[in-house]
mmCIF file of C-alpha atoms in Angstrom:
data_model
loop_
_atom_site.group_PDB
_atom_site.id
_atom_site.type_symbol
_atom_site.label_atom_id
_atom_site.label_comp_id
_atom_site.label_asym_id
_atom_site.label_seq_id
_atom_site.Cartn_x
_atom_site.Cartn_y
_atom_site.Cartn_z
ATOM 1 C CA MET A 1 9.350 206.798 68.371
ATOM 2 C CA ASN A 2 8.751 209.863 66.247
ATOM 3 C CA ASP A 3 5.178 210.489 67.370
ATOM 4 C CA LEU A 4 5.192 211.964 70.873
ATOM 5 C CA SER A 5 1.490 212.747 70.986
ATOM 6 C CA THR A 6 -0.307 213.126 74.277
ATOM 7 C CA TYR A 7 -2.094 209.839 73.709
ATOM 8 C CA ASN A 8 1.136 207.919 73.094
ATOM 9 C CA ILE A 9 2.757 209.382 76.206
ATOM 10 C CA LEU A 10 -0.408 208.653 78.185
ATOM 11 C CA SER A 11 -0.506 205.068 76.961
ATOM 12 C CA THR A 12 3.133 204.509 77.912
ATOM 13 C CA SER A 13 2.613 206.125 81.301
ATOM 14 C CA LEU A 14 -0.466 204.043 82.105
ATOM 15 C CA SER A 15 1.355 200.887 81.048
ATOM 16 C CA ALA A 16 4.331 201.731 83.257
ATOM 17 C CA GLU A 17 2.151 202.525 86.263
ATOM 18 C CA GLY A 18 0.098 199.379 85.704
ATOM 19 C CA ASN A 19 3.309 197.350 85.748
ATOM 20 C CA ARG A 20 4.451 199.148 88.895
ATOM 21 C CA LEU A 21 1.138 198.389 90.632
ATOM 22 C CA GLU A 22 1.447 194.740 89.578
ATOM 23 C CA ALA A 23 4.999 194.546 90.990
ATOM 24 C CA VAL A 24 3.966 196.178 94.284
ATOM 25 C CA ALA A 25 0.964 193.840 94.636
ATOM 26 C CA PHE A 26 3.227 190.820 94.091
ATOM 27 C CA ASN A 27 5.785 192.112 96.599
ATOM 28 C CA LEU A 28 3.131 192.786 99.243
ATOM 29 C CA ALA A 29 1.699 189.295 98.731
ATOM 30 C CA MET A 30 5.155 187.754 99.195
ATOM 31 C CA ILE A 31 6.174 189.794 102.235
ATOM 32 C CA ASN A 32 5.641 186.990 104.810
ATOM 33 C CA GLU A 33 6.285 183.918 102.632
ATOM 34 C CA THR A 34 9.209 181.748 103.743
ATOM 35 C CA TYR A 35 11.111 179.066 101.817
ATOM 36 C CA GLY A 36 13.361 176.200 102.817
ATOM 37 C CA SER A 37 16.091 177.041 100.317
ATOM 38 C CA LYS A 38 17.609 180.342 99.271
ATOM 39 C CA SER A 39 17.319 179.321 95.620
ATOM 40 C CA ASP A 40 13.518 178.849 95.989
ATOM 41 C CA VAL A 41 12.930 182.477 96.977
ATOM 42 C CA PRO A 42 11.335 184.483 94.172
ATOM 43 C CA GLY A 43 12.977 187.837 93.774
ATOM 44 C CA ALA A 44 11.235 191.048 94.702
ATOM 45 C CA LYS A 45 9.785 192.620 91.586
ATOM 46 C CA TYR A 46 10.718 196.080 90.362
ATOM 47 C CA ILE A 47 10.143 198.161 87.237
ATOM 48 C CA LYS A 48 12.811 199.051 84.700
ATOM 49 C CA VAL A 49 11.750 202.020 82.557
ATOM 50 C CA ARG A 50 13.725 202.806 79.413
ATOM 51 C CA ASN A 51 13.620 205.650 76.900
ATOM 52 C CA PHE A 52 10.739 207.553 78.459
ATOM 53 C CA PRO A 53 10.689 211.012 76.807
ATOM 54 C CA ASP A 54 11.739 213.968 78.914
ATOM 55 C CA ILE A 55 9.778 217.226 78.880
ATOM 56 C CA LYS A 56 11.908 218.758 76.113
ATOM 57 C CA GLU A 57 11.292 215.799 73.798
ATOM 58 C CA ALA A 58 7.589 215.809 74.626
ATOM 59 C CA VAL A 59 7.110 219.548 73.996
ATOM 60 C CA LEU A 60 9.500 220.150 71.111
ATOM 61 C CA GLY A 61 9.292 216.716 69.569
ATOM 62 C CA GLY A 62 12.252 214.606 68.727
ATOM 63 C CA SER A 63 13.281 211.173 67.762
ATOM 64 C CA VAL A 64 13.689 208.802 70.677
ATOM 65 C CA ASP A 65 13.538 205.051 70.897
ATOM 66 C CA ALA A 66 10.263 203.459 71.875
ATOM 67 C CA PRO A 67 9.768 203.685 75.660
ATOM 68 C CA SER A 68 9.279 200.523 77.671
ATOM 69 C CA ALA A 69 8.514 199.561 81.262
ATOM 70 C CA GLU A 70 9.111 195.961 82.169
ATOM 71 C CA ILE A 71 8.853 194.001 85.399
ATOM 72 C CA ARG A 72 12.077 192.389 86.583
ATOM 73 C CA ASN A 73 13.087 190.271 89.562
ATOM 74 C CA ASN A 74 15.744 191.221 92.088
ATOM 75 C CA PHE A 75 17.127 187.929 93.381
ATOM 76 C CA ASN A 76 19.858 189.651 95.424
ATOM 77 C CA ARG A 77 17.562 190.723 98.254
ATOM 78 C CA VAL A 78 17.030 187.633 100.394
ATOM 79 C CA ASP A 79 16.772 187.544 104.194
ATOM 80 C CA SER A 80 17.247 184.534 106.445
ATOM 81 C CA VAL A 81 14.738 183.872 109.221
ATOM 82 C CA LEU A 82 15.149 181.536 112.168
ATOM 83 C CA ASP A 83 12.064 179.400 112.744
ATOM 84 C CA VAL A 84 12.022 177.979 116.271
ATOM 85 C CA SER A 85 9.568 175.157 116.796
ATOM 86 C CA GLY A 86 10.048 173.337 120.066
ATOM 87 C CA SER A 87 13.731 172.603 120.581
ATOM 88 C CA GLU A 88 14.524 172.665 116.861
ATOM 89 C CA THR A 89 15.731 175.785 115.027
ATOM 90 C CA ILE A 90 15.311 175.873 111.267
ATOM 91 C CA THR A 91 16.718 178.523 108.956
ATOM 92 C CA LYS A 92 14.221 179.698 106.369
ATOM 93 C CA PHE A 93 14.549 182.326 103.688
ATOM 94 C CA LYS A 94 12.292 185.096 102.427
ATOM 95 C CA THR A 95 12.392 187.971 99.997
ATOM 96 C CA ALA A 96 13.794 191.095 101.673
ATOM 97 C CA ILE A 97 10.819 193.383 101.111
ATOM 98 C CA LYS A 98 10.270 196.491 103.187
ATOM 99 C CA LEU A 99 6.618 197.306 103.774
ATOM 100 C CA GLU A 100 7.292 201.063 103.979
ATOM 101 C CA GLU A 101 9.104 201.036 100.655
ATOM 102 C CA GLN A 102 6.308 199.128 98.929
ATOM 103 C CA MET A 103 3.649 201.463 100.332
ATOM 104 C CA MET A 104 5.655 204.431 99.045
ATOM 105 C CA PHE A 105 5.840 202.799 95.577
ATOM 106 C CA LEU A 106 2.098 202.117 95.721
ATOM 107 C CA ASN A 107 1.393 205.768 96.554
ATOM 108 C CA GLU A 108 3.688 207.009 93.762
ATOM 109 C CA ALA A 109 2.102 204.699 91.199
ATOM 110 C CA THR A 110 -1.414 205.724 92.241
ATOM 111 C CA ARG A 111 -0.606 209.421 91.951
ATOM 112 C CA ALA A 112 1.113 208.977 88.600
ATOM 113 C CA TYR A 113 -1.879 207.007 87.332
ATOM 114 C CA GLU A 114 -4.227 209.786 88.493
ATOM 115 C CA ALA A 115 -2.032 212.395 86.766
ATOM 116 C CA SER A 116 -2.173 210.398 83.528
ATOM 117 C CA ILE A 117 -5.956 210.249 83.708
ATOM 118 C CA ARG A 118 -6.082 214.037 84.300
ATOM 119 C CA LEU A 119 -3.852 214.492 81.246
ATOM 120 C CA PHE A 120 -6.185 212.331 79.182
ATOM 121 C CA ASN A 121 -9.260 214.282 80.317
ATOM 122 C CA LEU A 122 -7.546 217.598 79.609
ATOM 123 C CA GLN A 123 -6.535 216.452 76.120
ATOM 124 C CA LYS A 124 -10.063 215.218 75.467
ATOM 125 C CA GLU A 125 -11.523 218.568 76.583
ATOM 126 C CA MET A 126 -9.054 220.527 74.427
ATOM 127 C CA ASN A 127 -9.863 218.386 71.381
ATOM 128 C CA GLY A 128 -13.577 218.962 71.968
ATOM 129 C CA ARG A 129 -13.059 222.723 72.122
ATOM 130 C CA VAL A 130 -11.013 222.715 68.931
ATOM 131 C CA LEU A 131 -13.769 220.763 67.160
ATOM 132 C CA SER A 132 -16.440 223.155 68.442
ATOM 133 C CA LEU A 133 -14.429 226.138 67.201
ATOM 134 C CA GLY A 134 -14.227 224.589 63.740
ATOM 135 C CA GLY A 135 -17.990 223.987 63.674
ATOM 136 C CA ASN A 136 -18.753 227.697 64.177
ATOM 137 C CA ALA A 137 -16.731 228.903 61.195
#
């Protein structure tokens, strides 16, 4: 990715945060679901971000690979739950999702999304000022 413009970074950031919000929403929806078999449990979703430019690459420019943020499943986090109904005890399984962790991810994604929108508005304002300066010449 040779073009590290504000709009490209903003687009990548919004895409990543949208994916993170989607993963958190899925995880929160699955927090109390139980399954009869360990293999039936869908993994908790998480985001894998690759090649996102650091501040030096964004300011000075540079050649980096195209950034990506994809949703993946973590099938390794499965809890067992004992379901007692009458005199019978049944072992059920669920995705090991911590509510506190998901709420923290939700807060981080929301704030990052808001920061991206502020960046967009600032860039838009700066472009407008540059255009108005050129009109007065």
